[in-house]
Amino acid sequence: MLFNSYAFIFGFLPIVLLGFLWLAGVSHFLAAGWLTLASLLFYGWWNPAYVGLLLGSIVFNFMIGVAIGRDAGRGQRRRARWLLTAGVAGDLALLGYYKYAGFFLRNLDALAGTQYAGLDIVLPLGISFFTFTQIAYLADAYQGKAREYRFVHYALFVTYFPHLIAGPILHHGEMMPQFALASTYRLRWENISVGLTIFLIGLFKKTVLADGLAEYVEPVFSAHATATRLPMLDAWGGALAYTFQLYFDFSGYSDMAIGLSRLFNVRLPLNFHSPYKAVNIVDFWRRWHMTLSRFLRDYLYIPLGGNRKGKARRYLNLMVTMLLGGLWHGASWTFVAWGGLHGLYLLVNHAWRAMPARRGRARRGPTGLGITFARLLTFLAVVVAWVFFRAETFGSALYVLEGMAGMNGLVLPYRWLEKWGVVGEWLAARGVEFQNLPTFGGGGQINFLVIAWLIAWALPNTQQWLRAYRPALNVPQEVRPLARRWQWRPTVPWTAIGVIAGASAILCISGFTAFIYFQF
């Protein structure tokens, strides 16, 4: 079931919310159980057969976690460590089979000339997210940070439908205290108002912005397969369209998840914080998929040694972390290349910041022009990496990058020749080509990209609009918060804006447009 579907908005959500609030007046346990069952129904809507897989994973990790907590509490650290190893190994084996077995067999076929890749394995939705969530739980249980012996609450923690399919990746300590609060099980109109507002903002980002940009993406990234010429304008148009499509798709999902959870009086951790405003690649990863960055740092980078074993080891740890982070996103060498590029970006970024001359400039603080240049450079590096993230094959990625580099020339839309008059004739006389372009949307696409760029760079994000209501956990403190008159409040003007945005978003719902991060 999709957040951006009529069945969810007008059927599932109101029934689940009303049932939760009614049962909460009878028993908190029944309300939590109702929400757990509803979350399983939400997951099973896609494929009921995989509900058993999800439940099996939950039971396995709950039993291992309880045993780890018991042994760690009794001082039996060695036994607890073996249980932790067994639990993580079991989780990774499940993830490895469903997500990477086909990838491994395809590469084995290519190397050895075998034919094992015919194995047809359907990737369960959200398996990466609920697996990583439970690995974090096991690690927290070993460290004494998690003590959960109520199966219903643990099952709710894992299956909670606002986060189940595409994150955020939750920590036990963030969620379980909220499920235990009596205030969570009461109707709170402020949370209803805040939650609906955030949900509708996210829905607008998805159905109006992300889905609107999608039509400019596919022709460019399928050009290699169809042998379609991809000049510079076409290639950049497609790459930028995907850059902003992914931005608003993931930002929209993140907002919708936070808004939905707020309806149930529960705050999720922030997962997306204006990443295209980042001034370097380190800053980008503090803003993009923040809970994944946290997981990779806490459970991979630091255990590998972090920055505690010298500069060379630190760089190696960074690269390994980003390569595995890329592979987490998908079983394809293009995702590995994407992770490797970001690993290389991080190495360059850290090396640059470590230069003695840079330390002196950092103490003086950046200038306005310097910030703009740094933001633009970071953005362009991210755009190049997104080409590998989106492309189905290396050949397709390189084909788009060749076009972006101008290797296929610069071709302008033929209608611009007449529209520009004397200027168009002057350009044509000097060798500039004007043709009908099959993969470029002309002025309409340019206008859409400019609007998307202005929203991503110039406007406050959802968390800043609603800062006074603390919409999510772990929201970074702003150096210069918005003036009060620009912050959202439950007033008639702001309500009218929300209704207009929500109505536009609902009217733009069309067909089956899954969120991009559902595939991970």
JSON list of C-alpha atoms in Angstrom, two decimals, residues 8-220:
[
{"chain": "A", "resi": 8, "resn": "PHE", "atom": "CA", "xyz": [-4.45, 4.65, 2.04]},
{"chain": "A", "resi": 9, "resn": "ILE", "atom": "CA", "xyz": [-5.57, 8.27, 2.46]},
{"chain": "A", "resi": 10, "resn": "PHE", "atom": "CA", "xyz": [-9.33, 7.72, 2.53]},
{"chain": "A", "resi": 11, "resn": "GLY", "atom": "CA", "xyz": [-9.49, 4.12, 3.77]},
{"chain": "A", "resi": 12, "resn": "PHE", "atom": "CA", "xyz": [-6.60, 2.65, 5.71]},
{"chain": "A", "resi": 13, "resn": "LEU", "atom": "CA", "xyz": [-5.40, 5.76, 7.56]},
{"chain": "A", "resi": 14, "resn": "PRO", "atom": "CA", "xyz": [-8.71, 7.02, 9.02]},
{"chain": "A", "resi": 15, "resn": "ILE", "atom": "CA", "xyz": [-9.80, 3.50, 10.04]},
{"chain": "A", "resi": 16, "resn": "VAL", "atom": "CA", "xyz": [-6.48, 2.75, 11.75]},
{"chain": "A", "resi": 17, "resn": "LEU", "atom": "CA", "xyz": [-6.32, 6.14, 13.49]},
{"chain": "A", "resi": 18, "resn": "LEU", "atom": "CA", "xyz": [-9.91, 6.00, 14.76]},
{"chain": "A", "resi": 19, "resn": "GLY", "atom": "CA", "xyz": [-9.47, 2.39, 15.89]},
{"chain": "A", "resi": 20, "resn": "PHE", "atom": "CA", "xyz": [-6.25, 3.28, 17.70]},
{"chain": "A", "resi": 21, "resn": "LEU", "atom": "CA", "xyz": [-7.82, 6.22, 19.55]},
{"chain": "A", "resi": 22, "resn": "TRP", "atom": "CA", "xyz": [-10.93, 4.21, 20.50]},
{"chain": "A", "resi": 23, "resn": "LEU", "atom": "CA", "xyz": [-8.96, 1.22, 21.77]},
{"chain": "A", "resi": 24, "resn": "ALA", "atom": "CA", "xyz": [-6.57, 3.51, 23.63]},
{"chain": "A", "resi": 25, "resn": "GLY", "atom": "CA", "xyz": [-9.49, 4.47, 25.86]},
{"chain": "A", "resi": 26, "resn": "VAL", "atom": "CA", "xyz": [-9.96, 0.80, 26.71]},
{"chain": "A", "resi": 27, "resn": "SER", "atom": "CA", "xyz": [-6.38, -0.48, 26.97]},
{"chain": "A", "resi": 28, "resn": "HIS", "atom": "CA", "xyz": [-2.98, 0.78, 25.90]},
{"chain": "A", "resi": 29, "resn": "PHE", "atom": "CA", "xyz": [-1.98, -2.81, 25.20]},
{"chain": "A", "resi": 30, "resn": "LEU", "atom": "CA", "xyz": [-4.95, -3.29, 22.84]},
{"chain": "A", "resi": 31, "resn": "ALA", "atom": "CA", "xyz": [-4.17, -0.01, 21.06]},
{"chain": "A", "resi": 32, "resn": "ALA", "atom": "CA", "xyz": [-0.55, -1.07, 20.53]},
{"chain": "A", "resi": 33, "resn": "GLY", "atom": "CA", "xyz": [-1.70, -4.47, 19.31]},
{"chain": "A", "resi": 34, "resn": "TRP", "atom": "CA", "xyz": [-4.17, -2.85, 16.91]},
{"chain": "A", "resi": 35, "resn": "LEU", "atom": "CA", "xyz": [-1.42, -0.65, 15.47]},
{"chain": "A", "resi": 36, "resn": "THR", "atom": "CA", "xyz": [0.84, -3.69, 15.09]},
{"chain": "A", "resi": 37, "resn": "LEU", "atom": "CA", "xyz": [-1.84, -5.66, 13.23]},
{"chain": "A", "resi": 38, "resn": "ALA", "atom": "CA", "xyz": [-2.59, -2.65, 11.05]},
{"chain": "A", "resi": 39, "resn": "SER", "atom": "CA", "xyz": [1.11, -2.34, 10.21]},
{"chain": "A", "resi": 40, "resn": "LEU", "atom": "CA", "xyz": [1.24, -6.01, 9.21]},
{"chain": "A", "resi": 41, "resn": "LEU", "atom": "CA", "xyz": [-1.82, -5.47, 7.00]},
{"chain": "A", "resi": 42, "resn": "PHE", "atom": "CA", "xyz": [-0.11, -2.44, 5.47]},
{"chain": "A", "resi": 43, "resn": "TYR", "atom": "CA", "xyz": [2.95, -4.55, 4.68]},
{"chain": "A", "resi": 44, "resn": "GLY", "atom": "CA", "xyz": [0.94, -7.54, 3.46]},
{"chain": "A", "resi": 45, "resn": "TRP", "atom": "CA", "xyz": [-1.07, -5.39, 1.05]},
{"chain": "A", "resi": 46, "resn": "TRP", "atom": "CA", "xyz": [1.88, -5.65, -1.34]},
{"chain": "A", "resi": 47, "resn": "ASN", "atom": "CA", "xyz": [2.43, -9.40, -1.00]},
{"chain": "A", "resi": 48, "resn": "PRO", "atom": "CA", "xyz": [0.75, -11.35, 1.83]},
{"chain": "A", "resi": 49, "resn": "ALA", "atom": "CA", "xyz": [3.27, -14.18, 1.45]},
{"chain": "A", "resi": 50, "resn": "TYR", "atom": "CA", "xyz": [6.04, -12.03, 2.90]},
{"chain": "A", "resi": 51, "resn": "VAL", "atom": "CA", "xyz": [4.19, -11.23, 6.13]},
{"chain": "A", "resi": 52, "resn": "GLY", "atom": "CA", "xyz": [5.39, -14.60, 7.41]},
{"chain": "A", "resi": 53, "resn": "LEU", "atom": "CA", "xyz": [8.97, -13.65, 6.54]},
{"chain": "A", "resi": 54, "resn": "LEU", "atom": "CA", "xyz": [8.65, -10.38, 8.44]},
{"chain": "A", "resi": 55, "resn": "LEU", "atom": "CA", "xyz": [7.09, -12.09, 11.47]},
{"chain": "A", "resi": 56, "resn": "GLY", "atom": "CA", "xyz": [9.76, -14.78, 11.45]},
{"chain": "A", "resi": 57, "resn": "SER", "atom": "CA", "xyz": [12.47, -12.12, 11.46]},
{"chain": "A", "resi": 58, "resn": "ILE", "atom": "CA", "xyz": [10.75, -10.32, 14.34]},
{"chain": "A", "resi": 59, "resn": "VAL", "atom": "CA", "xyz": [10.40, -13.47, 16.46]},
{"chain": "A", "resi": 60, "resn": "PHE", "atom": "CA", "xyz": [14.01, -14.48, 15.80]},
{"chain": "A", "resi": 61, "resn": "ASN", "atom": "CA", "xyz": [15.45, -11.10, 16.75]},
{"chain": "A", "resi": 62, "resn": "PHE", "atom": "CA", "xyz": [13.17, -10.66, 19.75]},
{"chain": "A", "resi": 63, "resn": "MET", "atom": "CA", "xyz": [14.27, -13.99, 21.23]},
{"chain": "A", "resi": 64, "resn": "ILE", "atom": "CA", "xyz": [17.95, -13.28, 20.52]},
{"chain": "A", "resi": 65, "resn": "GLY", "atom": "CA", "xyz": [17.64, -9.77, 21.95]},
{"chain": "A", "resi": 66, "resn": "VAL", "atom": "CA", "xyz": [16.00, -10.98, 25.16]},
{"chain": "A", "resi": 67, "resn": "ALA", "atom": "CA", "xyz": [18.72, -13.62, 25.58]},
{"chain": "A", "resi": 68, "resn": "ILE", "atom": "CA", "xyz": [21.48, -11.08, 24.93]},
{"chain": "A", "resi": 69, "resn": "GLY", "atom": "CA", "xyz": [20.01, -8.67, 27.46]},
{"chain": "A", "resi": 70, "resn": "ARG", "atom": "CA", "xyz": [19.64, -11.41, 30.06]},
{"chain": "A", "resi": 71, "resn": "ASP", "atom": "CA", "xyz": [23.20, -12.70, 29.67]},
{"chain": "A", "resi": 72, "resn": "ALA", "atom": "CA", "xyz": [24.72, -9.22, 29.49]},
{"chain": "A", "resi": 73, "resn": "GLY", "atom": "CA", "xyz": [22.83, -8.28, 32.66]},
{"chain": "A", "resi": 74, "resn": "ARG", "atom": "CA", "xyz": [24.27, -11.33, 34.44]},
{"chain": "A", "resi": 75, "resn": "GLY", "atom": "CA", "xyz": [27.80, -10.49, 33.40]},
{"chain": "A", "resi": 76, "resn": "GLN", "atom": "CA", "xyz": [28.02, -13.33, 30.87]},
{"chain": "A", "resi": 77, "resn": "ARG", "atom": "CA", "xyz": [29.51, -11.07, 28.21]},
{"chain": "A", "resi": 78, "resn": "ARG", "atom": "CA", "xyz": [31.13, -13.85, 26.22]},
{"chain": "A", "resi": 79, "resn": "ARG", "atom": "CA", "xyz": [27.86, -15.72, 25.76]},
{"chain": "A", "resi": 80, "resn": "ALA", "atom": "CA", "xyz": [26.08, -12.45, 24.97]},
{"chain": "A", "resi": 81, "resn": "ARG", "atom": "CA", "xyz": [28.73, -11.70, 22.32]},
{"chain": "A", "resi": 82, "resn": "TRP", "atom": "CA", "xyz": [28.19, -15.08, 20.68]},
{"chain": "A", "resi": 83, "resn": "LEU", "atom": "CA", "xyz": [24.44, -14.51, 20.65]},
{"chain": "A", "resi": 84, "resn": "LEU", "atom": "CA", "xyz": [24.96, -11.07, 19.11]},
{"chain": "A", "resi": 85, "resn": "THR", "atom": "CA", "xyz": [27.16, -12.58, 16.42]},
{"chain": "A", "resi": 86, "resn": "ALA", "atom": "CA", "xyz": [24.60, -15.28, 15.70]},
{"chain": "A", "resi": 87, "resn": "GLY", "atom": "CA", "xyz": [21.75, -12.79, 15.54]},
{"chain": "A", "resi": 88, "resn": "VAL", "atom": "CA", "xyz": [23.54, -10.38, 13.20]},
{"chain": "A", "resi": 89, "resn": "ALA", "atom": "CA", "xyz": [24.71, -13.30, 11.05]},
{"chain": "A", "resi": 90, "resn": "GLY", "atom": "CA", "xyz": [21.14, -14.56, 10.77]},
{"chain": "A", "resi": 91, "resn": "ASP", "atom": "CA", "xyz": [19.85, -11.12, 9.79]},
{"chain": "A", "resi": 92, "resn": "LEU", "atom": "CA", "xyz": [22.60, -10.64, 7.20]},
{"chain": "A", "resi": 93, "resn": "ALA", "atom": "CA", "xyz": [22.01, -14.13, 5.80]},
{"chain": "A", "resi": 94, "resn": "LEU", "atom": "CA", "xyz": [18.34, -13.32, 5.26]},
{"chain": "A", "resi": 95, "resn": "LEU", "atom": "CA", "xyz": [19.19, -9.99, 3.64]},
{"chain": "A", "resi": 96, "resn": "GLY", "atom": "CA", "xyz": [21.97, -11.58, 1.60]},
{"chain": "A", "resi": 97, "resn": "TYR", "atom": "CA", "xyz": [19.74, -14.30, 0.19]},
{"chain": "A", "resi": 98, "resn": "TYR", "atom": "CA", "xyz": [16.88, -12.08, -0.90]},
{"chain": "A", "resi": 99, "resn": "LYS", "atom": "CA", "xyz": [18.89, -9.05, -1.98]},
{"chain": "A", "resi": 100, "resn": "TYR", "atom": "CA", "xyz": [22.28, -10.32, -3.12]},
{"chain": "A", "resi": 101, "resn": "ALA", "atom": "CA", "xyz": [21.98, -13.98, -4.13]},
{"chain": "A", "resi": 102, "resn": "GLY", "atom": "CA", "xyz": [20.90, -13.07, -7.65]},
{"chain": "A", "resi": 103, "resn": "PHE", "atom": "CA", "xyz": [23.68, -10.48, -7.94]},
{"chain": "A", "resi": 104, "resn": "PHE", "atom": "CA", "xyz": [26.28, -13.02, -6.81]},
{"chain": "A", "resi": 105, "resn": "LEU", "atom": "CA", "xyz": [25.01, -15.67, -9.23]},
{"chain": "A", "resi": 106, "resn": "ARG", "atom": "CA", "xyz": [24.95, -13.26, -12.18]},
{"chain": "A", "resi": 107, "resn": "ASN", "atom": "CA", "xyz": [28.58, -12.34, -11.54]},
{"chain": "A", "resi": 108, "resn": "LEU", "atom": "CA", "xyz": [29.47, -16.02, -11.08]},
{"chain": "A", "resi": 109, "resn": "ASP", "atom": "CA", "xyz": [27.86, -16.77, -14.44]},
{"chain": "A", "resi": 110, "resn": "ALA", "atom": "CA", "xyz": [29.87, -13.99, -16.07]},
{"chain": "A", "resi": 111, "resn": "LEU", "atom": "CA", "xyz": [33.16, -15.22, -14.60]},
{"chain": "A", "resi": 112, "resn": "ALA", "atom": "CA", "xyz": [32.72, -18.98, -14.84]},
{"chain": "A", "resi": 113, "resn": "GLY", "atom": "CA", "xyz": [30.35, -19.34, -17.75]},
{"chain": "A", "resi": 114, "resn": "THR", "atom": "CA", "xyz": [27.72, -21.06, -15.59]},
{"chain": "A", "resi": 115, "resn": "GLN", "atom": "CA", "xyz": [23.97, -20.55, -15.71]},
{"chain": "A", "resi": 116, "resn": "TYR", "atom": "CA", "xyz": [22.82, -20.10, -12.12]},
{"chain": "A", "resi": 117, "resn": "ALA", "atom": "CA", "xyz": [21.30, -16.64, -12.53]},
{"chain": "A", "resi": 118, "resn": "GLY", "atom": "CA", "xyz": [17.96, -18.10, -13.58]},
{"chain": "A", "resi": 119, "resn": "LEU", "atom": "CA", "xyz": [17.09, -18.26, -9.86]},
{"chain": "A", "resi": 120, "resn": "ASP", "atom": "CA", "xyz": [14.08, -15.93, -9.50]},
{"chain": "A", "resi": 121, "resn": "ILE", "atom": "CA", "xyz": [14.10, -14.19, -6.12]},
{"chain": "A", "resi": 122, "resn": "VAL", "atom": "CA", "xyz": [11.56, -11.45, -5.39]},
{"chain": "A", "resi": 123, "resn": "LEU", "atom": "CA", "xyz": [12.98, -8.76, -3.12]},
{"chain": "A", "resi": 124, "resn": "PRO", "atom": "CA", "xyz": [10.64, -8.20, -0.13]},
{"chain": "A", "resi": 125, "resn": "LEU", "atom": "CA", "xyz": [9.71, -4.56, 0.37]},
{"chain": "A", "resi": 126, "resn": "GLY", "atom": "CA", "xyz": [11.60, -2.79, 3.12]},
{"chain": "A", "resi": 127, "resn": "ILE", "atom": "CA", "xyz": [13.84, -5.75, 3.96]},
{"chain": "A", "resi": 128, "resn": "SER", "atom": "CA", "xyz": [16.92, -3.53, 4.24]},
{"chain": "A", "resi": 129, "resn": "PHE", "atom": "CA", "xyz": [15.15, -1.18, 6.64]},
{"chain": "A", "resi": 130, "resn": "PHE", "atom": "CA", "xyz": [13.59, -3.69, 9.00]},
{"chain": "A", "resi": 131, "resn": "THR", "atom": "CA", "xyz": [16.81, -5.75, 8.97]},
{"chain": "A", "resi": 132, "resn": "PHE", "atom": "CA", "xyz": [19.03, -2.80, 9.88]},
{"chain": "A", "resi": 133, "resn": "THR", "atom": "CA", "xyz": [16.53, -1.66, 12.51]},
{"chain": "A", "resi": 134, "resn": "GLN", "atom": "CA", "xyz": [16.75, -5.06, 14.20]},
{"chain": "A", "resi": 135, "resn": "ILE", "atom": "CA", "xyz": [20.54, -5.28, 13.91]},
{"chain": "A", "resi": 136, "resn": "ALA", "atom": "CA", "xyz": [20.70, -1.94, 15.74]},
{"chain": "A", "resi": 137, "resn": "TYR", "atom": "CA", "xyz": [18.37, -3.38, 18.40]},
{"chain": "A", "resi": 138, "resn": "LEU", "atom": "CA", "xyz": [20.63, -6.39, 18.96]},
{"chain": "A", "resi": 139, "resn": "ALA", "atom": "CA", "xyz": [23.70, -4.18, 19.25]},
{"chain": "A", "resi": 140, "resn": "ASP", "atom": "CA", "xyz": [21.87, -1.89, 21.69]},
{"chain": "A", "resi": 141, "resn": "ALA", "atom": "CA", "xyz": [20.76, -4.92, 23.73]},
{"chain": "A", "resi": 142, "resn": "TYR", "atom": "CA", "xyz": [24.39, -6.06, 23.98]},
{"chain": "A", "resi": 143, "resn": "GLN", "atom": "CA", "xyz": [25.47, -2.59, 25.12]},
{"chain": "A", "resi": 144, "resn": "GLY", "atom": "CA", "xyz": [22.70, -2.45, 27.71]},
{"chain": "A", "resi": 145, "resn": "LYS", "atom": "CA", "xyz": [20.80, 0.30, 25.90]},
{"chain": "A", "resi": 146, "resn": "ALA", "atom": "CA", "xyz": [17.74, -1.83, 25.02]},
{"chain": "A", "resi": 147, "resn": "ARG", "atom": "CA", "xyz": [15.63, -3.88, 27.39]},
{"chain": "A", "resi": 148, "resn": "GLU", "atom": "CA", "xyz": [12.39, -5.01, 25.78]},
{"chain": "A", "resi": 149, "resn": "TYR", "atom": "CA", "xyz": [10.49, -8.05, 27.00]},
{"chain": "A", "resi": 150, "resn": "ARG", "atom": "CA", "xyz": [7.01, -7.23, 25.65]},
{"chain": "A", "resi": 151, "resn": "PHE", "atom": "CA", "xyz": [6.62, -8.88, 22.29]},
{"chain": "A", "resi": 152, "resn": "VAL", "atom": "CA", "xyz": [3.74, -6.69, 21.12]},
{"chain": "A", "resi": 153, "resn": "HIS", "atom": "CA", "xyz": [5.72, -3.50, 21.74]},
{"chain": "A", "resi": 154, "resn": "TYR", "atom": "CA", "xyz": [8.79, -4.92, 20.04]},
{"chain": "A", "resi": 155, "resn": "ALA", "atom": "CA", "xyz": [6.71, -6.02, 17.04]},
{"chain": "A", "resi": 156, "resn": "LEU", "atom": "CA", "xyz": [5.22, -2.54, 16.86]},
{"chain": "A", "resi": 157, "resn": "PHE", "atom": "CA", "xyz": [8.70, -1.02, 17.00]},
{"chain": "A", "resi": 158, "resn": "VAL", "atom": "CA", "xyz": [9.77, -3.04, 13.95]},
{"chain": "A", "resi": 159, "resn": "THR", "atom": "CA", "xyz": [6.56, -2.99, 11.90]},
{"chain": "A", "resi": 160, "resn": "TYR", "atom": "CA", "xyz": [5.34, 0.55, 12.68]},
{"chain": "A", "resi": 161, "resn": "PHE", "atom": "CA", "xyz": [3.93, 1.38, 9.27]},
{"chain": "A", "resi": 162, "resn": "PRO", "atom": "CA", "xyz": [5.08, 5.03, 8.90]},
{"chain": "A", "resi": 163, "resn": "HIS", "atom": "CA", "xyz": [8.70, 3.85, 8.76]},
{"chain": "A", "resi": 164, "resn": "LEU", "atom": "CA", "xyz": [8.47, 0.19, 7.71]},
{"chain": "A", "resi": 165, "resn": "ILE", "atom": "CA", "xyz": [9.02, 0.40, 3.95]},
{"chain": "A", "resi": 166, "resn": "ALA", "atom": "CA", "xyz": [11.58, 3.17, 3.46]},
{"chain": "A", "resi": 167, "resn": "GLY", "atom": "CA", "xyz": [12.78, 4.32, 6.84]},
{"chain": "A", "resi": 168, "resn": "PRO", "atom": "CA", "xyz": [13.90, 6.07, 8.88]},
{"chain": "A", "resi": 169, "resn": "ILE", "atom": "CA", "xyz": [16.06, 3.38, 10.49]},
{"chain": "A", "resi": 170, "resn": "LEU", "atom": "CA", "xyz": [14.96, 3.48, 14.12]},
{"chain": "A", "resi": 171, "resn": "HIS", "atom": "CA", "xyz": [16.74, 3.01, 17.42]},
{"chain": "A", "resi": 172, "resn": "HIS", "atom": "CA", "xyz": [14.95, 1.10, 20.16]},
{"chain": "A", "resi": 173, "resn": "GLY", "atom": "CA", "xyz": [15.70, 3.88, 22.66]},
{"chain": "A", "resi": 174, "resn": "GLU", "atom": "CA", "xyz": [14.01, 6.49, 20.47]},
{"chain": "A", "resi": 175, "resn": "MET", "atom": "CA", "xyz": [10.71, 4.68, 20.04]},
{"chain": "A", "resi": 176, "resn": "MET", "atom": "CA", "xyz": [9.95, 2.39, 22.99]},
{"chain": "A", "resi": 177, "resn": "PRO", "atom": "CA", "xyz": [9.78, 5.18, 25.61]},
{"chain": "A", "resi": 178, "resn": "GLN", "atom": "CA", "xyz": [7.21, 6.94, 23.42]},
{"chain": "A", "resi": 179, "resn": "PHE", "atom": "CA", "xyz": [5.07, 3.80, 23.10]},
{"chain": "A", "resi": 180, "resn": "ALA", "atom": "CA", "xyz": [5.12, 3.54, 26.91]},
{"chain": "A", "resi": 181, "resn": "LEU", "atom": "CA", "xyz": [3.85, 7.10, 27.53]},
{"chain": "A", "resi": 182, "resn": "ALA", "atom": "CA", "xyz": [0.21, 7.52, 28.55]},
{"chain": "A", "resi": 183, "resn": "SER", "atom": "CA", "xyz": [0.05, 10.73, 26.46]},
{"chain": "A", "resi": 184, "resn": "THR", "atom": "CA", "xyz": [0.69, 8.69, 23.30]},
{"chain": "A", "resi": 185, "resn": "TYR", "atom": "CA", "xyz": [-2.72, 7.07, 23.72]},
{"chain": "A", "resi": 186, "resn": "ARG", "atom": "CA", "xyz": [-4.77, 10.28, 23.94]},
{"chain": "A", "resi": 187, "resn": "LEU", "atom": "CA", "xyz": [-6.33, 12.41, 21.24]},
{"chain": "A", "resi": 188, "resn": "ARG", "atom": "CA", "xyz": [-4.18, 15.54, 20.86]},
{"chain": "A", "resi": 189, "resn": "TRP", "atom": "CA", "xyz": [-5.55, 18.03, 18.37]},
{"chain": "A", "resi": 190, "resn": "GLU", "atom": "CA", "xyz": [-2.25, 19.87, 18.05]},
{"chain": "A", "resi": 191, "resn": "ASN", "atom": "CA", "xyz": [-0.57, 16.67, 16.86]},
{"chain": "A", "resi": 192, "resn": "ILE", "atom": "CA", "xyz": [-3.45, 15.99, 14.44]},
{"chain": "A", "resi": 193, "resn": "SER", "atom": "CA", "xyz": [-3.03, 19.48, 12.96]},
{"chain": "A", "resi": 194, "resn": "VAL", "atom": "CA", "xyz": [0.78, 19.28, 12.78]},
{"chain": "A", "resi": 195, "resn": "GLY", "atom": "CA", "xyz": [0.75, 15.73, 11.46]},
{"chain": "A", "resi": 196, "resn": "LEU", "atom": "CA", "xyz": [-1.77, 16.41, 8.68]},
{"chain": "A", "resi": 197, "resn": "THR", "atom": "CA", "xyz": [0.13, 19.52, 7.62]},
{"chain": "A", "resi": 198, "resn": "ILE", "atom": "CA", "xyz": [3.44, 17.68, 7.34]},
{"chain": "A", "resi": 199, "resn": "PHE", "atom": "CA", "xyz": [1.77, 14.74, 5.58]},
{"chain": "A", "resi": 200, "resn": "LEU", "atom": "CA", "xyz": [0.16, 17.01, 2.98]},
{"chain": "A", "resi": 201, "resn": "ILE", "atom": "CA", "xyz": [3.43, 18.86, 2.38]},
{"chain": "A", "resi": 202, "resn": "GLY", "atom": "CA", "xyz": [5.12, 15.53, 1.73]},
{"chain": "A", "resi": 203, "resn": "LEU", "atom": "CA", "xyz": [2.28, 14.38, -0.52]},
{"chain": "A", "resi": 204, "resn": "PHE", "atom": "CA", "xyz": [2.64, 17.58, -2.56]},
{"chain": "A", "resi": 205, "resn": "LYS", "atom": "CA", "xyz": [6.37, 16.99, -2.96]},
{"chain": "A", "resi": 206, "resn": "LYS", "atom": "CA", "xyz": [5.71, 13.45, -4.18]},
{"chain": "A", "resi": 207, "resn": "THR", "atom": "CA", "xyz": [2.74, 13.78, -6.51]},
{"chain": "A", "resi": 208, "resn": "VAL", "atom": "CA", "xyz": [3.28, 17.29, -7.87]},
{"chain": "A", "resi": 209, "resn": "LEU", "atom": "CA", "xyz": [7.06, 17.75, -7.90]},
{"chain": "A", "resi": 210, "resn": "ALA", "atom": "CA", "xyz": [8.72, 14.31, -7.95]},
{"chain": "A", "resi": 211, "resn": "ASP", "atom": "CA", "xyz": [6.16, 12.62, -10.21]},
{"chain": "A", "resi": 212, "resn": "GLY", "atom": "CA", "xyz": [6.03, 15.70, -12.42]},
{"chain": "A", "resi": 213, "resn": "LEU", "atom": "CA", "xyz": [9.78, 15.53, -13.01]},
{"chain": "A", "resi": 214, "resn": "ALA", "atom": "CA", "xyz": [9.73, 11.78, -13.70]},
{"chain": "A", "resi": 215, "resn": "GLU", "atom": "CA", "xyz": [8.66, 12.17, -17.33]},
{"chain": "A", "resi": 216, "resn": "TYR", "atom": "CA", "xyz": [11.96, 13.91, -18.16]},
{"chain": "A", "resi": 217, "resn": "VAL", "atom": "CA", "xyz": [14.13, 11.18, -16.65]},
{"chain": "A", "resi": 218, "resn": "GLU", "atom": "CA", "xyz": [13.33, 7.87, -18.33]},
{"chain": "A", "resi": 219, "resn": "PRO", "atom": "CA", "xyz": [14.01, 8.92, -21.97]},
{"chain": "A", "resi": 220, "resn": "VAL", "atom": "CA", "xyz": [17.52, 10.08, -21.05]}
]
